CSV table of C-alpha atoms in Angstrom, one decimal:
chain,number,residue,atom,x,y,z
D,1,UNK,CA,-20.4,28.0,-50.9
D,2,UNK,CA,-18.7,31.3,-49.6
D,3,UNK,CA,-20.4,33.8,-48.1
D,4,UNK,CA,-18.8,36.1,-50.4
D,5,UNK,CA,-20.4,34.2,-53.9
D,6,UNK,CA,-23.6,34.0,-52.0
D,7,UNK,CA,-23.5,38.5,-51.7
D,8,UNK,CA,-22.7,38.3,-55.2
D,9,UNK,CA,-18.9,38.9,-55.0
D,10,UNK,CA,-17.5,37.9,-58.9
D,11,UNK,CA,-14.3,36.5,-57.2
D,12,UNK,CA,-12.5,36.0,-54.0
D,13,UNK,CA,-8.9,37.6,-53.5
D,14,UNK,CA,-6.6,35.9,-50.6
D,15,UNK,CA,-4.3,38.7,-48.9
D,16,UNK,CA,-0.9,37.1,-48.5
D,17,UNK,CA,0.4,40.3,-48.7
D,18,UNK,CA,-0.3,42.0,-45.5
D,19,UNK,CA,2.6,43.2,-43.7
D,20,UNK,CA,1.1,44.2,-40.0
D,21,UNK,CA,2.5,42.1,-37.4
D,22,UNK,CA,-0.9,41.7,-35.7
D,23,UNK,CA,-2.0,39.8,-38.8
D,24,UNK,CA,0.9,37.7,-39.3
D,25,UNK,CA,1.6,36.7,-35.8
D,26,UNK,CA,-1.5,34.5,-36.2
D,27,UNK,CA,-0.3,32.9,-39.8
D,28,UNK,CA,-1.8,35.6,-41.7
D,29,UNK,CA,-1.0,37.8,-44.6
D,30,UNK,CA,2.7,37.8,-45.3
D,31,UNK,CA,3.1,34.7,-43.3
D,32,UNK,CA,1.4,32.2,-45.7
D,33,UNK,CA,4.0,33.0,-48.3
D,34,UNK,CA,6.7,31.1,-45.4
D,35,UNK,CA,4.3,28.1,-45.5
D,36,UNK,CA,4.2,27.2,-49.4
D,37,UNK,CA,2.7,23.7,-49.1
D,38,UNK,CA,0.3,24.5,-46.4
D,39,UNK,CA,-1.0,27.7,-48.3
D,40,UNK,CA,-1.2,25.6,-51.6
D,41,UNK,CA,-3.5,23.1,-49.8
D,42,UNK,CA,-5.5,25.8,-48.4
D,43,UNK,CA,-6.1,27.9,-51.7
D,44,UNK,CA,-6.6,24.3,-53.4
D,45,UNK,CA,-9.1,23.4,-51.2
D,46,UNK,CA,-10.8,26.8,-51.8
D,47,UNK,CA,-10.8,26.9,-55.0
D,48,UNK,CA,-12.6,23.4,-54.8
D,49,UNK,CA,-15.2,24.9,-52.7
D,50,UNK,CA,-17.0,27.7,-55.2
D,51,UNK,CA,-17.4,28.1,-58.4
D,52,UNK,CA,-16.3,31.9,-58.6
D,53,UNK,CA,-12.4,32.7,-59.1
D,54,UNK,CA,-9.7,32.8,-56.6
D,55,UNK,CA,-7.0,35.2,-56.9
D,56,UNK,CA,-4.1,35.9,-54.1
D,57,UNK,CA,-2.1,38.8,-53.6
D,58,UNK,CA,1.2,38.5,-52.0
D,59,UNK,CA,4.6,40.2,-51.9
D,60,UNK,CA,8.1,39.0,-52.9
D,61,UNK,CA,9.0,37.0,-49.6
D,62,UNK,CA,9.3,37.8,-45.9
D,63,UNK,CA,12.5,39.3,-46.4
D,64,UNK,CA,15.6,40.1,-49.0
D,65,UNK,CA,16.9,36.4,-47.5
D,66,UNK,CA,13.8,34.5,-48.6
D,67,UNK,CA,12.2,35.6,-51.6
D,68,UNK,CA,9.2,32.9,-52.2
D,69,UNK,CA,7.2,34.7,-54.5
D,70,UNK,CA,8.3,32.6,-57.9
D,71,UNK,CA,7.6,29.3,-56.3
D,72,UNK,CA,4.4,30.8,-54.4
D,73,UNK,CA,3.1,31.8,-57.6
D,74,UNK,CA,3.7,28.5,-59.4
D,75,UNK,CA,2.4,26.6,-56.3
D,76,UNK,CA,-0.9,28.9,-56.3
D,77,UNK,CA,-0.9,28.7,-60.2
D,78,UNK,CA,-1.4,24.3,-59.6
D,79,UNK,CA,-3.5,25.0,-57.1
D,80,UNK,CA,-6.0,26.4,-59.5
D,81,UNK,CA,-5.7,30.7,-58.8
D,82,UNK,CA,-7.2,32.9,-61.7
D,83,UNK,CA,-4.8,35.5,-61.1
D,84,UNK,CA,-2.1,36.5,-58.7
D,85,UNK,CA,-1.0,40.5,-57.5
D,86,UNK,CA,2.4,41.1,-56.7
D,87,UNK,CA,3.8,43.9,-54.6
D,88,UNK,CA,7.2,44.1,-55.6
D,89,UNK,CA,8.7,44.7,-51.5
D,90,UNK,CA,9.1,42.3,-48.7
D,91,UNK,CA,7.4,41.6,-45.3
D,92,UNK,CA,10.4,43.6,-44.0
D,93,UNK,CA,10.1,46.1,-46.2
D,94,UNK,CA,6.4,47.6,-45.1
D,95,UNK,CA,5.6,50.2,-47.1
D,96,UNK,CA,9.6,51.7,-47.5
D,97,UNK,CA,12.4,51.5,-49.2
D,98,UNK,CA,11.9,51.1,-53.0
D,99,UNK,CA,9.8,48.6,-55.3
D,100,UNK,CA,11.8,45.5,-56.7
D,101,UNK,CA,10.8,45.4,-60.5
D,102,UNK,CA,13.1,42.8,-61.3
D,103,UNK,CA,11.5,40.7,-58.5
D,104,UNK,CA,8.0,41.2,-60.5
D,105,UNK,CA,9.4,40.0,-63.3
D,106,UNK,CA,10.7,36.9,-61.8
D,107,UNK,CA,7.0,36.0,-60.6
D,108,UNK,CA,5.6,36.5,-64.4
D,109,UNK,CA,8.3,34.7,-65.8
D,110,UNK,CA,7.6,31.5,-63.1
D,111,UNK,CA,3.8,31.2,-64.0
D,112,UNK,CA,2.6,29.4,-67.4
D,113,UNK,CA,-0.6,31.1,-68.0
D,114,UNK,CA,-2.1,32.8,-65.4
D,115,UNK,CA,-2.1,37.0,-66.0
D,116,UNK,CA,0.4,38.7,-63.1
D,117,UNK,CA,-0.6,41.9,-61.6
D,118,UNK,CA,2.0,44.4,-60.5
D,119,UNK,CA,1.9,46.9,-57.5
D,120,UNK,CA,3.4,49.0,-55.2
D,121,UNK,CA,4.2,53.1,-56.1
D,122,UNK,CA,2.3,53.5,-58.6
D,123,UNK,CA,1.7,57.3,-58.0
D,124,UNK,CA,1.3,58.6,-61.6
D,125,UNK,CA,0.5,57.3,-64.9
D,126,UNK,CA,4.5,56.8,-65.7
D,127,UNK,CA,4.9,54.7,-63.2
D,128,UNK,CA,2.6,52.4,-64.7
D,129,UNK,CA,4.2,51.8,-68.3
D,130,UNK,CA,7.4,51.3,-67.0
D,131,UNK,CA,5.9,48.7,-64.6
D,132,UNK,CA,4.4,47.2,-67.3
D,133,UNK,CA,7.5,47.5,-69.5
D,134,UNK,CA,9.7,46.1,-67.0
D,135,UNK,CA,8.3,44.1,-65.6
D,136,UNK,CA,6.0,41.9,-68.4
D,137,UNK,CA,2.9,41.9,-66.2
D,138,UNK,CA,-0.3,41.8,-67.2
D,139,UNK,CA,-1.7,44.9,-65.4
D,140,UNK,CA,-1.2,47.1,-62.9
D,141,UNK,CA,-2.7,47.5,-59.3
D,142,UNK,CA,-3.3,51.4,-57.8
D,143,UNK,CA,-3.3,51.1,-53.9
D,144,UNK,CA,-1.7,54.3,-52.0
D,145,UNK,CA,-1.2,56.2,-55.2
D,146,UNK,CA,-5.8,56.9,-55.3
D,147,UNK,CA,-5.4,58.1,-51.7
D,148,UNK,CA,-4.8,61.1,-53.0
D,149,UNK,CA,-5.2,61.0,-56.7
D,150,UNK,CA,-8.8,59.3,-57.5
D,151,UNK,CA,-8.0,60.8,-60.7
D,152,UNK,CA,-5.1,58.5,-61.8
D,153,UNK,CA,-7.1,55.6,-63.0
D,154,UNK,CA,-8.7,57.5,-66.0
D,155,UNK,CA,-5.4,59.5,-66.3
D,156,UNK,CA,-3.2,56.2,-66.7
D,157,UNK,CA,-5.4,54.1,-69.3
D,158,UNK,CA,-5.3,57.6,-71.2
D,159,UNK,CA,-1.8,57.9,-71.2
D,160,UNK,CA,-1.4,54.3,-72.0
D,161,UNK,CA,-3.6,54.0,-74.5
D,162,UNK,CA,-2.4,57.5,-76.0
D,163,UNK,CA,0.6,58.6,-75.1
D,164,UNK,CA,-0.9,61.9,-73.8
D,165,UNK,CA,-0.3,62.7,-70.1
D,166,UNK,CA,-3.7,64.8,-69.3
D,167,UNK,CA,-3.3,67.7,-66.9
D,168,UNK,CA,-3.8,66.8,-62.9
D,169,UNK,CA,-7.2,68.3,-62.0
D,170,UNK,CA,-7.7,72.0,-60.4
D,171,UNK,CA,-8.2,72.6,-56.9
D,172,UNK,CA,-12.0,73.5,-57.9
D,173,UNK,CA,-11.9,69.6,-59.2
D,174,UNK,CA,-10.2,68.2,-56.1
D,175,UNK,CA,-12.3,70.1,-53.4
D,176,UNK,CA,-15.6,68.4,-55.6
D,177,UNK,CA,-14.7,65.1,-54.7
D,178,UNK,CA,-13.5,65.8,-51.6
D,179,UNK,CA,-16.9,66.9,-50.8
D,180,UNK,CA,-18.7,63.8,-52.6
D,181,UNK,CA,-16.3,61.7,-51.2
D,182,UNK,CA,-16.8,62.6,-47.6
D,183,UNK,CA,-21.2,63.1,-48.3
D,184,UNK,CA,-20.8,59.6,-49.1
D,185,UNK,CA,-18.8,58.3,-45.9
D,186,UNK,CA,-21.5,60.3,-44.2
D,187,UNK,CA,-24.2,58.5,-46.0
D,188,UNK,CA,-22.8,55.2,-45.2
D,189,UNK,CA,-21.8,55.6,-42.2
D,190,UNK,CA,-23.9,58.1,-40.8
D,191,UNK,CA,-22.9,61.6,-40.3
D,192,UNK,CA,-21.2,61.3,-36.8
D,193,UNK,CA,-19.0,58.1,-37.0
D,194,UNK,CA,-18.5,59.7,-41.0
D,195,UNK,CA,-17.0,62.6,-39.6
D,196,UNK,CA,-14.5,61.3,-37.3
D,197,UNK,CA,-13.2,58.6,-39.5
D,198,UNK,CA,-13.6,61.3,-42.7
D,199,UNK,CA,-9.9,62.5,-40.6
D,200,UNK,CA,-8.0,60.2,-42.2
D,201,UNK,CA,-9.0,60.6,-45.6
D,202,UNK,CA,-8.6,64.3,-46.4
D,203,UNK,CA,-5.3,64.7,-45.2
D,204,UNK,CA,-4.2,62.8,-48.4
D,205,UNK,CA,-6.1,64.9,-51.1
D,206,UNK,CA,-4.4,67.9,-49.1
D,207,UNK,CA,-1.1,66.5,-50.4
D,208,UNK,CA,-1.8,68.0,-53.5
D,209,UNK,CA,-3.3,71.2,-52.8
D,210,UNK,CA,-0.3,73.6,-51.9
D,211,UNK,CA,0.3,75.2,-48.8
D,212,UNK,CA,-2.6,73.5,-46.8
D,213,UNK,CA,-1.4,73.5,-43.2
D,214,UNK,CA,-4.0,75.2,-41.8
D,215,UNK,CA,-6.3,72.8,-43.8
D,216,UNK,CA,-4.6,69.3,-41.8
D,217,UNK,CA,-4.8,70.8,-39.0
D,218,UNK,CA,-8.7,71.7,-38.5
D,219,UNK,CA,-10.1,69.0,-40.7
D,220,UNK,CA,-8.7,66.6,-37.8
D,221,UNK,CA,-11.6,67.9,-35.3
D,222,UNK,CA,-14.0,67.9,-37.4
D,223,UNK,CA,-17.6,66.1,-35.9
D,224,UNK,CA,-20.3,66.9,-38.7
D,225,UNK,CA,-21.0,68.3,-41.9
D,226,UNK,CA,-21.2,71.8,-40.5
D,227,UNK,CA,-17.8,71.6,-39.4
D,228,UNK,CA,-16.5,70.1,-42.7
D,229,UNK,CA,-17.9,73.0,-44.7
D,230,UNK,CA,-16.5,75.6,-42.2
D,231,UNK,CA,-12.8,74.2,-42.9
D,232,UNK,CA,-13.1,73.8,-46.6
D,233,UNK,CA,-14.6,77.7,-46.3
D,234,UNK,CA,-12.1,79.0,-43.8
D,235,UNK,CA,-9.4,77.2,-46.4
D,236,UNK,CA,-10.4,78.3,-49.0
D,237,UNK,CA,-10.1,82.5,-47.8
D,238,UNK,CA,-6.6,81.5,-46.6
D,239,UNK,CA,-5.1,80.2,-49.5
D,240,UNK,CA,-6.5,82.8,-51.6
D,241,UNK,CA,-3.2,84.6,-50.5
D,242,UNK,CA,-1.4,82.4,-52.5
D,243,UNK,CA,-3.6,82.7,-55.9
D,244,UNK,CA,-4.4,84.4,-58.7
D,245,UNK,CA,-7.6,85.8,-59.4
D,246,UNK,CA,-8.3,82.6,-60.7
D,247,UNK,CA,-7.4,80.7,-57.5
D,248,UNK,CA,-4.8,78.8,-58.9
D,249,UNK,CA,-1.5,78.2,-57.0
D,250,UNK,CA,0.7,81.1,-57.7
């Protein structure tokens, strides 16, 4: 038995998609897809072991050269996987360049049964349908794109199951979860450590608030909650100058 069915996980996912050469200098992440038989065995043996499902993500190959992802997917699909994600660049790509939907495709039309999950840039509801258009996959996966847009989740299945693109929330909205969002990495990590690693996080809701330089800059010092009120406050009074009397963006 895993230790992750023992906590109660409902299924296990295997990260063959992991770019990051630290992780696939030891045969990690993007390196399994280079090592078909050897992964099969693995995930085989795996999904042997527990009686919860095993699903693997992986991207199209480790470069443009060798794109394994089809024959992954059919390999992964005998070896007994519920599900497989797709992130439609390479090894070599990283995180740049743009997302291969034609290479998605590929990868749903080499399984028999098993649903095919597409990522990579999905940044607004749009980019979802025509992911799912293009592509015939059974779903979509939001990585990057909820850094700074928790709201896209509830705004995509409305849009696809309506057709109506809701409005992007206010900056009243964003600065709510913002606080929520960083009470809670205090809560669970205590207010301290919360703080410092609560840097990396706010800089990405600041994408969408407007001018917000002042904003990056102070929230990177930030050591408690004091602080953190003190920029949203001191923010707040400067952007002003770029409102209405409403505060919204000018």
């Amino acid at each position: 038995r895993s230790i992750c069915e023992d906590m109660g996980a409902q299924a296990v996912d295997i990260n063959m998609g992991c770019p990051v050469k630290k992780v696939t200098k030891i045969g990690g992440g993007s390196a399994m897809m280079t090592e078909l038989g050897k992964t099969a065995d693995l995930v085989r043996r795996m999904v042997g072991a527990i009686g919860i499902p095993v699903t693997a993500k992986m991207r199209l190959g480790w470069d443009a050269e060798n794109i394994t992802a089809p024959d992954l997917a059919q390999a992964l699909e005998d070896a007994g996987v519920a599900a497989v994600f797709i992130h439609g660049r390479t090894r070599a790509q990283g995180f740049s360049g743009a997302v291969n939907l034609p290479g998605i495709r590929s990868v749903v039309e080499a399984v028999r049964a098993i649903p095919v999950i597409g990522n990579g840039d999905i940044t607004t509801p749009e980019a979802a349908r025509q992911m799912l258009e293009e592509t015939g996959c059974a779903g979509v996966s939001i990585g990057r794109g909820a850094f700074y847009d928790p709201w896209i989740f509830r705004r995509t299945e409305h849009f696809l199951r309506t057709g109506e693109l809701l409005p992007e929330p206010g900056f009243a909205e964003r600065i709510r979860v913002l606080r929520l969002h960083f009470d809670r990495y205090c809560e669970f990590y205590g207010e301290a450590r919360g703080a410092r690693l609560f840097r990396k996080v706010a800089p990405w809701y600041a994408k969408r608030f407007g001018p917000a330089k002042p904003f990056k800059q102070r929230i990177l010092t930030i050591e408690s909650k004091a602080d953190f009120e003190a920029v949203i406050s001191e923010y707040r009074e400067w952007r002003a100058a770029y409102c209405d009397e409403d505060g919204e963006l000018l």
